[in-house]
mmCIF file of C-alpha atoms in Angstrom:
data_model
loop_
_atom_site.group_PDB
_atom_site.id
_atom_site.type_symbol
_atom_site.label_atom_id
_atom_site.label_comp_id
_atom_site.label_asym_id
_atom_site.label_seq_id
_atom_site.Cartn_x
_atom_site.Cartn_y
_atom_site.Cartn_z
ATOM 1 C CA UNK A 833 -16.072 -8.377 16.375
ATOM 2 C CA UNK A 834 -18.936 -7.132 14.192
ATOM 3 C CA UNK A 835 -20.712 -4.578 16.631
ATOM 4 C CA UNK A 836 -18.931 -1.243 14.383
ATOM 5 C CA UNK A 837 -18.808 -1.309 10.596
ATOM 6 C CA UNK A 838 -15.234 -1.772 9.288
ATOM 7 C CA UNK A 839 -16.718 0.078 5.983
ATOM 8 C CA UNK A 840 -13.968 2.493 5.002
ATOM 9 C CA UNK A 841 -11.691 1.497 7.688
ATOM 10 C CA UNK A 842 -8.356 0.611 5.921
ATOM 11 C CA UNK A 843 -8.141 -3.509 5.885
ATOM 12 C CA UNK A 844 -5.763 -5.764 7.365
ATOM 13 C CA UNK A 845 -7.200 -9.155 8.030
ATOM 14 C CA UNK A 846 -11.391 -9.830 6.769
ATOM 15 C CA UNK A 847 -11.518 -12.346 9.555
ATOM 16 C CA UNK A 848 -9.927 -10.273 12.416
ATOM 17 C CA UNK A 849 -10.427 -6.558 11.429
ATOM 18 C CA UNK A 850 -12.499 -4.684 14.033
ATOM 19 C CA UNK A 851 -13.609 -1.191 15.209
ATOM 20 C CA UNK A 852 -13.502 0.035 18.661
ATOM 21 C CA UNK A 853 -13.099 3.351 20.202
ATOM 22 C CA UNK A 854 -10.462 4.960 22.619
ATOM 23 C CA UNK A 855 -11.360 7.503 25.406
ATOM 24 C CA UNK A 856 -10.516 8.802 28.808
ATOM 25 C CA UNK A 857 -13.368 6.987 30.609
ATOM 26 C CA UNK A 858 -15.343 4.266 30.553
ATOM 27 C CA UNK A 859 -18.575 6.592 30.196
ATOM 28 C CA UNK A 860 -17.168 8.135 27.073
ATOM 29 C CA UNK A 861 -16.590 4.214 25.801
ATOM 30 C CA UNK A 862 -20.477 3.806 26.464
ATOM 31 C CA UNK A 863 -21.390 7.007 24.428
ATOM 32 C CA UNK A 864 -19.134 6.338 21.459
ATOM 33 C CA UNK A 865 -20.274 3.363 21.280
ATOM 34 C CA UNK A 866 -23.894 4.307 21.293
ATOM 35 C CA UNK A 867 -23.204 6.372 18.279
ATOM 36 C CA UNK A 868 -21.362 4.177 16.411
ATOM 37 C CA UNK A 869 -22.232 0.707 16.880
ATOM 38 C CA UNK A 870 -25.146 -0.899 14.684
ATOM 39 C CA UNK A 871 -25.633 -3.338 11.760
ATOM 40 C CA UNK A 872 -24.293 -2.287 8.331
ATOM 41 C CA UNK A 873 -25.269 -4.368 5.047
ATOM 42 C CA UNK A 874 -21.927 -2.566 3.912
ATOM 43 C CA UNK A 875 -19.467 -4.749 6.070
ATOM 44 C CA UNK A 876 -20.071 -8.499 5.524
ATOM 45 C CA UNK A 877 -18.786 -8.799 8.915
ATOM 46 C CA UNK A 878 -21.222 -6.592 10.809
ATOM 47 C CA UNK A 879 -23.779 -8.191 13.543
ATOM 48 C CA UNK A 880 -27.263 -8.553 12.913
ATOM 49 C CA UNK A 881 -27.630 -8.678 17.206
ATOM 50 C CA UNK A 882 -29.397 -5.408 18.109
ATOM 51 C CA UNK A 883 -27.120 -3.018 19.403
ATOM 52 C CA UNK A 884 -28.186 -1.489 23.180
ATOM 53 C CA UNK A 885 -27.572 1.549 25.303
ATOM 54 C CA UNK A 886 -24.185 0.748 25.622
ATOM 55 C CA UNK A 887 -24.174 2.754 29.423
ATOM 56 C CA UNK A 888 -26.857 1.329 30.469
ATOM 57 C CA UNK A 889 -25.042 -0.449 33.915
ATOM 58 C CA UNK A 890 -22.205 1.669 34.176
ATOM 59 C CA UNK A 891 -23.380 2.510 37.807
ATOM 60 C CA UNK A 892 -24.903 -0.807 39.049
ATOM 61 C CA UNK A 893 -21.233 -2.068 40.498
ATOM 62 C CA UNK A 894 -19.395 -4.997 40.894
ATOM 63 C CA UNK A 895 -21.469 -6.898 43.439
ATOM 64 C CA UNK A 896 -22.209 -10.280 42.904
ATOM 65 C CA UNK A 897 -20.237 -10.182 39.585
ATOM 66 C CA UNK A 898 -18.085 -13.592 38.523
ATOM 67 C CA UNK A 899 -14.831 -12.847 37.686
ATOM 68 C CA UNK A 900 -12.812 -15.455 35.872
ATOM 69 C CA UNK A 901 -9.214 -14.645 36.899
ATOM 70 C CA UNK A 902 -6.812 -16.270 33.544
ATOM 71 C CA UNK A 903 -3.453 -16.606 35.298
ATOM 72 C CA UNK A 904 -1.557 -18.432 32.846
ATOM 73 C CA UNK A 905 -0.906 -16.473 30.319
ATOM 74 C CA UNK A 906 0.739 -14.164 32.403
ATOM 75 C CA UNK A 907 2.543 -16.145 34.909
ATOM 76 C CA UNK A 908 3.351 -19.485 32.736
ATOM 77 C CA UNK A 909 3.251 -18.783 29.045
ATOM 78 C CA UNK A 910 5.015 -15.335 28.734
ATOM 79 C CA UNK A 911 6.243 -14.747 32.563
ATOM 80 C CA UNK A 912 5.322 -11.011 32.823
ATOM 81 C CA UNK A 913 7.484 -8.130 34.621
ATOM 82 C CA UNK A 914 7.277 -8.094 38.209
ATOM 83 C CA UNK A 915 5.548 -4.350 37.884
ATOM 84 C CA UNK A 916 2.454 -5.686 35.565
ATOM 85 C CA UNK A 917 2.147 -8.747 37.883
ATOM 86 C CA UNK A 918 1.726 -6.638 40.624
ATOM 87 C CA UNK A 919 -0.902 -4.266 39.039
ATOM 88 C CA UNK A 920 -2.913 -7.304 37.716
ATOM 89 C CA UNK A 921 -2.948 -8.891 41.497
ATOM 90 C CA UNK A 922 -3.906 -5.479 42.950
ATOM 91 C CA UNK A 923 -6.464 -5.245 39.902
ATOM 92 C CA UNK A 924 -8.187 -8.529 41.165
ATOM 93 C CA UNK A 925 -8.029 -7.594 45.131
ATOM 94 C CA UNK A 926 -10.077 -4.129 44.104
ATOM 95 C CA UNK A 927 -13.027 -6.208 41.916
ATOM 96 C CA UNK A 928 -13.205 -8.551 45.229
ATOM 97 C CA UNK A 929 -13.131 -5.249 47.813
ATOM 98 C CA UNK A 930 -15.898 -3.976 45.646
ATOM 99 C CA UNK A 931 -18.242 -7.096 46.006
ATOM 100 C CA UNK A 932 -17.025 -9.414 42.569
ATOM 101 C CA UNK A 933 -16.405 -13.070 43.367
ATOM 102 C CA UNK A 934 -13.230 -13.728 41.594
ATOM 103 C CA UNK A 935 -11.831 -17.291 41.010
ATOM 104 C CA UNK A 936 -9.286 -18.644 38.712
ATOM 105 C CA UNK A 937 -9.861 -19.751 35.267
ATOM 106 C CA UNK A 938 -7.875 -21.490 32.568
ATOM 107 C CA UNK A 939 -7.639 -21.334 28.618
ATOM 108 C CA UNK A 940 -5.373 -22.939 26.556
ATOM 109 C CA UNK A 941 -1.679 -21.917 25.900
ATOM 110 C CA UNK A 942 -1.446 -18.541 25.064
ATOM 111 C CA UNK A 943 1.075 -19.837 22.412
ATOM 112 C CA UNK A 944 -1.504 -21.713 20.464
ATOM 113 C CA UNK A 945 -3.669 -18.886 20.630
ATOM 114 C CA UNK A 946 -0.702 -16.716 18.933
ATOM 115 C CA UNK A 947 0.133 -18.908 16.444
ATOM 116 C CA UNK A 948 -3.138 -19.024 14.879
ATOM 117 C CA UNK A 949 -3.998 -15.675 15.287
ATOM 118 C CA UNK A 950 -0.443 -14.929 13.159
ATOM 119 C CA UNK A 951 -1.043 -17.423 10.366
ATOM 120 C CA UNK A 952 -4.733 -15.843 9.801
ATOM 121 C CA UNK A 953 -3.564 -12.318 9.792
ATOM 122 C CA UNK A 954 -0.519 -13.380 7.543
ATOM 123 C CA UNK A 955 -2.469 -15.123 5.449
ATOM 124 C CA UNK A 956 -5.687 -12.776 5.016
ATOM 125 C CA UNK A 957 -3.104 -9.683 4.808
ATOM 126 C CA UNK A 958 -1.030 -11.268 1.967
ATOM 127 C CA UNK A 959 -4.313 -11.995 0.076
ATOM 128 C CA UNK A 960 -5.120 -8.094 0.585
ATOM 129 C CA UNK A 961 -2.051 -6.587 -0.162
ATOM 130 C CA UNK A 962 -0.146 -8.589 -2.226
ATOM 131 C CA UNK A 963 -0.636 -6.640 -5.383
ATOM 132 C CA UNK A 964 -0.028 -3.681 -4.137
ATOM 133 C CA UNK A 965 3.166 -4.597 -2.475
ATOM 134 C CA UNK A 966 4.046 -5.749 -5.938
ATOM 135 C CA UNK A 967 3.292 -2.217 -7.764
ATOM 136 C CA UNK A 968 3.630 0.151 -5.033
ATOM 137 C CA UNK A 969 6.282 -1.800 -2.342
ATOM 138 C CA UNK A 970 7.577 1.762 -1.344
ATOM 139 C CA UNK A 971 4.189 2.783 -0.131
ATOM 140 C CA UNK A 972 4.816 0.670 2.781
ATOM 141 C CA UNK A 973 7.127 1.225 5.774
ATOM 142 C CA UNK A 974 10.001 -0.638 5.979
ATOM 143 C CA UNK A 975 8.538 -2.989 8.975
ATOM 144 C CA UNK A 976 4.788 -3.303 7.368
ATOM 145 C CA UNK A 977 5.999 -4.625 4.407
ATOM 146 C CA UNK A 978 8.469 -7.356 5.816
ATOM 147 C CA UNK A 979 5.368 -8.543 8.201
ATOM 148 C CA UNK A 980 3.394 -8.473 5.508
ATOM 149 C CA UNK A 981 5.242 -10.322 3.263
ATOM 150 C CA UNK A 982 6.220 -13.431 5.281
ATOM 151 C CA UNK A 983 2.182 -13.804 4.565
ATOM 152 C CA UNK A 984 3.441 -14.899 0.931
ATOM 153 C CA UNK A 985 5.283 -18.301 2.094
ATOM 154 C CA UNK A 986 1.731 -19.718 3.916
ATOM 155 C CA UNK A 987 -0.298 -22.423 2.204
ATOM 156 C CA UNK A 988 -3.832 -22.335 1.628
ATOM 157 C CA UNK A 989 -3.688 -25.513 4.313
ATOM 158 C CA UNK A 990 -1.716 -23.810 7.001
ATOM 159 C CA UNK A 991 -4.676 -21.205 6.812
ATOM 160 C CA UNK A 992 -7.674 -23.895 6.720
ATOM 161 C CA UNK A 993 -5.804 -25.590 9.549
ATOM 162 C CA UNK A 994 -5.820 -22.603 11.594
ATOM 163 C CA UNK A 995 -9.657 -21.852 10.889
ATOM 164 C CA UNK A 996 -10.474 -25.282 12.056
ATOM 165 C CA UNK A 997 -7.834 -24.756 15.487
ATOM 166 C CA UNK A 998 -9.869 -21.220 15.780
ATOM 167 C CA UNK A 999 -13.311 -22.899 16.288
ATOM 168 C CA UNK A 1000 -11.623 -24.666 18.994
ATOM 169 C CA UNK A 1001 -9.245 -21.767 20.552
ATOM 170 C CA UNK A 1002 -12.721 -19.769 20.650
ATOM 171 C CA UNK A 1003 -15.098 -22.305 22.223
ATOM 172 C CA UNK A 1004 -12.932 -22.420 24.798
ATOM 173 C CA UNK A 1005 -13.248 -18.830 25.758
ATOM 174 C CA UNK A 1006 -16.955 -19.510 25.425
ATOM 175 C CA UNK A 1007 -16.783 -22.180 27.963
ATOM 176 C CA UNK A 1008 -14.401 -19.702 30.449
ATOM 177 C CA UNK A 1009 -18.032 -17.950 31.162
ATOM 178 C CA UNK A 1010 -19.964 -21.088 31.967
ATOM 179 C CA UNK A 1011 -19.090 -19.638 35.623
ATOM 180 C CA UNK A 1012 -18.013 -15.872 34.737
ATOM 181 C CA UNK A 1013 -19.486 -13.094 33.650
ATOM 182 C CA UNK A 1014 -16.365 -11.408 32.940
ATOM 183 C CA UNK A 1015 -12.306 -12.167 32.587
ATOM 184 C CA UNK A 1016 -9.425 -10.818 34.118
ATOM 185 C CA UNK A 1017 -6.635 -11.019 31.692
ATOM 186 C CA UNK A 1018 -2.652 -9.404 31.705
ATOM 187 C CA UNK A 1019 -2.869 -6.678 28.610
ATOM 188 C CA UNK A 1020 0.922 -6.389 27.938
ATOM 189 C CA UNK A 1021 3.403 -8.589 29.937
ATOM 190 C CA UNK A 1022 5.273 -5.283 30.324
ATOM 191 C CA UNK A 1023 5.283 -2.051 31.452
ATOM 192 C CA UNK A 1024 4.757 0.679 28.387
ATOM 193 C CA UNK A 1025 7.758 1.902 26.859
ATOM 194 C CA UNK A 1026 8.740 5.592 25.158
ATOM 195 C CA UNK A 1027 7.194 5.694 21.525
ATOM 196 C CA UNK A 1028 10.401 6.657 20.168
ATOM 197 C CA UNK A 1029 12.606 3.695 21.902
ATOM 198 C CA UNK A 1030 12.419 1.408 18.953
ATOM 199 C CA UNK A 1031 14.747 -0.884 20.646
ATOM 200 C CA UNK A 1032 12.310 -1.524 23.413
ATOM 201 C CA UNK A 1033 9.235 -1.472 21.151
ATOM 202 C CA UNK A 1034 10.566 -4.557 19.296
ATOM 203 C CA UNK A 1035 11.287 -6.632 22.909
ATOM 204 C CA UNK A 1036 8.281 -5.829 24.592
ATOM 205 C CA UNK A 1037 5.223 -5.640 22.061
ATOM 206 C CA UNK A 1038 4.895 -9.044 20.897
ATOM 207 C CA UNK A 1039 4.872 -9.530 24.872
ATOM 208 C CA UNK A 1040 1.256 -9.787 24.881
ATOM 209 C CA UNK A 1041 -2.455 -11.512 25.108
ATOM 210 C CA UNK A 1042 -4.461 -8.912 23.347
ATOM 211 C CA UNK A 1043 -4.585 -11.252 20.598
ATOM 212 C CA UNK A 1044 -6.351 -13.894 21.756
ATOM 213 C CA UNK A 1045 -9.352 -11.983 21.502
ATOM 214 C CA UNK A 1046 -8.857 -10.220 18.582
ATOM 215 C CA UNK A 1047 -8.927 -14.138 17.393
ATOM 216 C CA UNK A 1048 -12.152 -14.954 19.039
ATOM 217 C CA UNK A 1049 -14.047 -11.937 18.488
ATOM 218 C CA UNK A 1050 -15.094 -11.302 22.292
ATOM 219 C CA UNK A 1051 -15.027 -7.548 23.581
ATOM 220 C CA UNK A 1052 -12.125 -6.805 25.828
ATOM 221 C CA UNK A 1053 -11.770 -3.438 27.088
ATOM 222 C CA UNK A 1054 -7.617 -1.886 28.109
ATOM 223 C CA UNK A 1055 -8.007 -0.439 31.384
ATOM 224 C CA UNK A 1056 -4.920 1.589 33.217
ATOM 225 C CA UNK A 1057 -4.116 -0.555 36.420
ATOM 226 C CA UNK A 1058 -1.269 1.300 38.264
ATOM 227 C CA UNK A 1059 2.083 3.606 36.940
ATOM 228 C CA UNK A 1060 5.234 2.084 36.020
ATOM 229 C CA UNK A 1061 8.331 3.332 38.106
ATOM 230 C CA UNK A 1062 9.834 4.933 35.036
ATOM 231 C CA UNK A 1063 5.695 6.752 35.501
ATOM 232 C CA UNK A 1064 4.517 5.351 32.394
ATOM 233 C CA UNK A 1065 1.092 3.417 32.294
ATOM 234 C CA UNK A 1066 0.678 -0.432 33.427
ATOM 235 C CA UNK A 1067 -2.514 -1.749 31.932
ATOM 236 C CA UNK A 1068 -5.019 -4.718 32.587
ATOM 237 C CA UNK A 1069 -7.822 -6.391 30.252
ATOM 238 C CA UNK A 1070 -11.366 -7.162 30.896
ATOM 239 C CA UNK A 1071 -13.326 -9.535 28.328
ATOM 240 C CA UNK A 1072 -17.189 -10.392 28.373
ATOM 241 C CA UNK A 1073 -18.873 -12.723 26.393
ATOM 242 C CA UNK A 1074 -19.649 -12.210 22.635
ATOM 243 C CA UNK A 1075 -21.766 -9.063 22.246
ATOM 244 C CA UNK A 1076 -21.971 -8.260 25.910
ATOM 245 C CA UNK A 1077 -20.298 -4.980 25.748
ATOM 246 C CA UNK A 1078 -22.902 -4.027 28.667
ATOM 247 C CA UNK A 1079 -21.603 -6.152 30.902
ATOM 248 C CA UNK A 1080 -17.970 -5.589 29.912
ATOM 249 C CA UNK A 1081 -18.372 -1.663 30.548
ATOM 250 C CA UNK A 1082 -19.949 -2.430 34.160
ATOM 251 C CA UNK A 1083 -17.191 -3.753 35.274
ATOM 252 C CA UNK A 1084 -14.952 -1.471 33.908
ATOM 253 C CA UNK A 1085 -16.493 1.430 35.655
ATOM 254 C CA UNK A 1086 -17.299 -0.689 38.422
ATOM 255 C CA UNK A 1087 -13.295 -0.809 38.243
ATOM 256 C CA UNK A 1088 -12.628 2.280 37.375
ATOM 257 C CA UNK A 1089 -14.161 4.407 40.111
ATOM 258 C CA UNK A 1090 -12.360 2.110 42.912
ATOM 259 C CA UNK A 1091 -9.007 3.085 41.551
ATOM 260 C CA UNK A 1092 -9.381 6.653 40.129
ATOM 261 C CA UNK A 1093 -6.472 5.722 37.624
ATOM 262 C CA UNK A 1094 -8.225 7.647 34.474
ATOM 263 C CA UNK A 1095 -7.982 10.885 35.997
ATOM 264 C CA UNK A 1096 -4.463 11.092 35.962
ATOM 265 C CA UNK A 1097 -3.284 12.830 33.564
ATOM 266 C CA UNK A 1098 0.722 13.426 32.511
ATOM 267 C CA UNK A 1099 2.650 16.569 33.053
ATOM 268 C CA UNK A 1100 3.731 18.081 29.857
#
């Protein structure tokens, strides 16, 4: 949160809106970042932190890297598909084989984390959007618009409430590193889906822990961990602490060049 400027980015939530980019490898990351990343008086959000070269350690490896394995969320809190818990096992056996030390970490429920992540969206996005959805309702999808709108039946102390459960939620991620210098988290607690199966869409994206960091603002990076029987993508997360993209993208190449998973590529 805060290393790109959100200025003329379309705006969701002031408190959770953030910029990152999407590429075939983790060196492309590290160069988009390098161009894009920096301080910007224009977005009240934006980092005063310097930003660095963002490749810097993409070749340095995974030895003597801590790895804080979170298990919960993935085999307590939302039990995931046998498929994804297999890929995120595998995912932890490669970082050791390459030299990490990887032990098990907790956080709180993933549930908590969820529920104030939803209120503050619902609540900054109604506070966005509520006049247009008053004038213009028809310039919103049919599904944007009812999410958006159940933002209109918060109260101002469901949202303070959540702020004050966020400083918490957040310093415990914080503490997670005390012995890590990375996390191992599920991505989706399910294998993807065709983007044109609505049906399936619905069940299996709010099957999920990406948004417990879009709630405390540390960099997680999406990593491919393995293909689906159906030979769609099963995915992984790695997380660093705040502003340590450097570290983050280590590991991910570190990762990445043990399993070889980016350079498949679909048949079309």
């Amino acid at each position: 949160y805060g290393l790109v400027s959100r200025r003329g980015v379309f705006p969701l939530s002031f408190t959770l809106d953030h910029v990152g980019p999407m590429a075939r490898s983790v060196g492309d990351i590290a160069m988009m970042l390098d161009a894009i990343a920096g301080h910007d008086a224009g977005d009240p959000g934006s980092s005063p932190a310097p930003t660095h070269l963002f490749g810097s350690e993409l070749k340095r490896g995974l030895r003597g890297l801590r790895v804080g394995f979170v298990r919960r969320f993935h085999e307590d809190d939302l039990p995931a598909d046998a498929e994804m818990v297999a890929a995120i096992e595998d995912a932890a056996r490669t970082l050791e084989s390459e030299g990490a030390k990887v032990r098990d970490v907790s956080l709180p429920p993933l549930a908590e984390y969820s529920g104030v992540q939803r209120v503050i969206m619902l609540s900054e996005s109604w506070a966005i959007h509520s006049r247009w959805l008053r004038e213009k309702p028809g310039d919103y999808g049919a599904s944007a618009r009812r999410r958006l709108m159940a933002g209109a039946f918060l109260t101002a102390g469901d949202y303070v409430h959540a702020q004050q459960r966020r400083s918490d939620l957040t310093a415990a991620v914080d503490d997670a590193f005390r012995d890590a210098d990375v996390l191992l988290v599920a991505n989706a607690m399910d294998p993807s889906c065709a983007i044109d199966d609505d049906e399936a869409i619905a069940r299996t994206y709010p099957r999920q822990a990406r948004n417990v960091f879009s709630l405390t603002g540390h960099p997680a990076i999406a990593l491919m961990s393995g293909l689906s029987k159906a030979g769609l993508p099963l995915s992984i997360q790695l997380v660093a602490r705040t502003l340590d993209e450097v570290t983050l993208l280590r590991a991910a190449a570190g990762y990445e060049r043990a399993t070889g998973w980016h350079a498949r590529r679909p048949q079309i």
